[in-house]
Amino acid sequence: MTQKPIPTPKACHLTKDKTYAYCTCNKSEDRPFCDGNHKDTVRKPLLFKIPETEMIFLCTCGSTQNAPYCDGSH
Ligand code: FES
């Protein structure tokens, strides 16, 4: 039996004022970003922007209380 990798935050270089779509359904193959696979669920992506261009750690485990950002809950 193969073990699933332990989820870790993904470091993403994000651009100021660009709109990003964070996956909330866990079905995206491009996590942490939405790839449209939520279409058969009731979930919608979380749209967000950042105020400055910078490297951001986005949650990939779904445990954060501050989505889309990693809060160390993993
Ligand atoms: S694919 Fe998960 S919210 Fe869009």
Coordinates of N, CA and C and ligand atoms in Angstrom, one line a residue:
M1 N 0.8 -1.2 0.0 CA 0.0 0.0 0.0 C 0.9 1.2 0.0
T2 N 0.6 2.1 -0.9 CA 1.4 3.4 -1.0 C 0.8 4.4 -0.1
Q3 N 1.7 5.1 0.6 CA 1.2 6.2 1.5 C 1.1 7.5 0.7
K4 N 0.0 8.2 1.1 CA -0.1 9.5 0.5 C 0.9 10.5 1.1
P5 N 1.4 11.4 0.3 CA 2.4 12.4 0.8 C 1.7 13.3 1.9
I6 N 2.5 13.7 2.8 CA 2.0 14.6 3.9 C 1.8 15.9 3.2
P7 N 0.6 16.5 3.4 CA 0.3 17.8 2.8 C 1.2 18.9 3.4
T8 N 1.8 19.7 2.6 CA 2.6 20.9 3.1 C 2.1 22.1 2.3
P9 N 2.4 23.3 2.9 CA 2.0 24.5 2.2 C 2.7 24.6 0.9
K10 N 2.2 25.2 -0.1 CA 2.8 25.4 -1.4 C 3.3 26.9 -1.5
A11 N 4.6 27.1 -1.7 CA 5.1 28.4 -1.9 C 4.8 28.9 -3.3
C12 N 4.1 30.0 -3.4 CA 3.6 30.5 -4.7 C 4.0 32.0 -4.8
H13 N 4.6 32.3 -5.9 CA 5.0 33.7 -6.2 C 3.8 34.3 -6.8
L14 N 3.1 35.2 -6.1 CA 1.8 35.8 -6.5 C 2.0 37.3 -6.9
T15 N 1.2 37.7 -7.8 CA 1.3 39.1 -8.3 C 0.3 40.0 -7.7
K16 N 0.7 41.2 -7.3 CA -0.2 42.2 -6.7 C -1.4 42.4 -7.6
D17 N -2.6 42.5 -7.0 CA -3.9 42.8 -7.6 C -4.4 41.8 -8.6
K18 N -3.7 40.8 -8.9 CA -4.2 39.7 -9.7 C -5.2 38.9 -8.9
T19 N -6.3 38.5 -9.6 CA -7.3 37.6 -8.9 C -6.9 36.2 -9.0
Y20 N -6.8 35.5 -7.9 CA -6.5 34.0 -7.9 C -7.7 33.3 -7.3
A21 N -7.9 32.0 -7.8 CA -9.0 31.2 -7.3 C -8.4 30.0 -6.6
Y22 N -8.7 30.0 -5.3 CA -8.2 28.9 -4.4 C -9.2 27.8 -4.3
C23 N -8.7 26.6 -4.5 CA -9.6 25.4 -4.5 C -10.1 25.1 -3.1
T24 N -11.4 25.0 -2.9 CA -12.0 24.7 -1.6 C -12.7 23.3 -1.7
C25 N -12.7 22.6 -2.9 CA -13.4 21.4 -3.0 C -12.5 20.2 -2.9
N26 N -11.2 20.4 -3.0 CA -10.2 19.3 -2.8 C -10.1 18.4 -4.1
K27 N -10.8 18.8 -5.2 CA -10.8 18.0 -6.4 C -9.8 18.5 -7.5
S28 N -9.3 19.7 -7.3 CA -8.4 20.3 -8.3 C -7.1 19.5 -8.4
E29 N -6.7 19.3 -9.7 CA -5.4 18.7 -9.9 C -4.3 19.7 -9.9
D30 N -4.6 21.0 -9.7 CA -3.7 22.1 -9.7 C -3.7 22.8 -8.4
R31 N -4.0 22.0 -7.3 CA -4.0 22.6 -6.0 C -2.7 23.3 -5.6
P32 N -2.8 24.4 -5.0 CA -4.0 25.0 -4.3 C -4.9 25.8 -5.1
F33 N -4.7 25.8 -6.4 CA -5.6 26.6 -7.3 C -6.7 25.8 -7.9
C34 N -7.8 26.5 -8.1 CA -9.0 25.9 -8.7 C -8.7 25.6 -10.2
D35 N -9.1 24.4 -10.7 CA -9.0 24.0 -12.1 C -10.3 23.7 -12.7
G36 N -11.4 24.1 -12.0 CA -12.7 23.9 -12.5 C -13.4 22.5 -12.2
N37 N -12.6 21.7 -11.5 CA -13.2 20.3 -11.2 C -14.3 20.4 -10.1
H38 N -14.6 21.6 -9.6 CA -15.7 21.7 -8.6 C -17.0 21.7 -9.2
K39 N -17.1 21.6 -10.5 CA -18.4 21.8 -11.2 C -19.4 20.7 -10.8
D40 N -19.0 19.6 -10.3 CA -20.0 18.6 -9.9 C -20.2 18.6 -8.4
T41 N -19.8 19.7 -7.7 CA -20.0 19.8 -6.3 C -20.7 21.1 -6.0
V42 N -21.1 21.4 -4.8 CA -21.7 22.6 -4.4 C -20.7 23.7 -4.0
R43 N -19.4 23.3 -4.0 CA -18.3 24.2 -3.6 C -18.0 25.2 -4.7
K44 N -17.5 26.3 -4.3 CA -17.0 27.3 -5.2 C -15.6 27.7 -4.8
P45 N -14.7 28.1 -5.7 CA -13.4 28.6 -5.3 C -13.4 29.8 -4.5
L46 N -12.4 30.0 -3.7 CA -12.3 31.3 -2.9 C -11.4 32.2 -3.8
L47 N -12.0 33.3 -4.2 CA -11.3 34.3 -5.0 C -10.5 35.2 -4.0
F48 N -9.3 35.5 -4.4 CA -8.5 36.4 -3.5 C -7.5 37.2 -4.3
K49 N -7.0 38.3 -3.8 CA -5.9 39.1 -4.3 C -5.0 39.4 -3.2
I50 N -3.7 39.7 -3.5 CA -2.8 40.1 -2.5 C -2.4 41.6 -2.8
P51 N -2.0 42.3 -1.7 CA -1.7 43.8 -1.9 C -0.3 44.0 -2.4
E52 N 0.6 43.1 -2.3 CA 1.9 43.3 -2.8 C 2.4 42.0 -3.5
T53 N 3.2 42.1 -4.6 CA 3.8 40.9 -5.2 C 4.8 40.3 -4.3
E54 N 4.6 39.0 -4.0 CA 5.5 38.4 -3.1 C 5.2 36.8 -3.1
M55 N 6.1 36.1 -2.4 CA 6.0 34.7 -2.2 C 5.1 34.5 -1.0
I56 N 4.0 33.6 -1.3 CA 3.0 33.4 -0.3 C 2.9 31.9 -0.1
F57 N 2.7 31.4 1.1 CA 2.5 30.0 1.4 C 1.0 29.7 1.5
L58 N 0.5 29.0 0.5 CA -0.9 28.6 0.5 C -1.2 27.3 1.0
C59 N -2.3 27.1 1.7 CA -2.7 25.9 2.4 C -3.0 24.8 1.3
T60 N -2.5 23.6 1.5 CA -2.9 22.5 0.6 C -3.5 21.3 1.4
C61 N -3.6 21.5 2.8 CA -4.1 20.4 3.6 C -5.6 20.6 4.0
G62 N -6.1 21.9 3.9 CA -7.5 22.2 4.2 C -7.7 22.4 5.7
S63 N -6.7 22.4 6.5 CA -6.9 22.6 7.9 C -6.8 24.1 8.4
T64 N -6.3 24.9 7.5 CA -6.1 26.3 7.9 C -7.4 27.0 8.3
Q65 N -7.3 27.9 9.3 CA -8.4 28.7 9.7 C -8.3 30.1 9.0
N66 N -7.4 30.2 8.1 CA -7.1 31.5 7.4 C -6.9 31.3 5.9
A67 N -7.8 30.5 5.3 CA -7.7 30.3 3.9 C -7.7 31.5 3.1
P68 N -6.8 31.6 2.0 CA -6.1 30.5 1.4 C -4.7 30.3 2.0
Y69 N -4.4 31.0 3.1 CA -3.0 31.1 3.6 C -2.8 29.9 4.6
C70 N -1.6 29.4 4.5 CA -1.2 28.4 5.5 C -1.1 29.1 6.9
D71 N -1.7 28.5 7.9 CA -1.5 29.0 9.3 C -0.8 28.1 10.2
G72 N -0.1 27.0 9.6 CA 0.7 26.1 10.4 C -0.2 25.0 11.0
S73 N -1.4 24.8 10.7 CA -2.3 23.8 11.3 C -1.9 22.4 10.8
H74 N -1.2 22.3 9.7 CA -0.8 20.9 9.2 C 0.2 20.3 10.2
Ligands
FES1 S1 -11.6 22.8 -8.4 FE1 -11.9 23.0 -6.3 S2 -12.9 24.8 -6.0 FE2 -12.6 24.7 -8.2

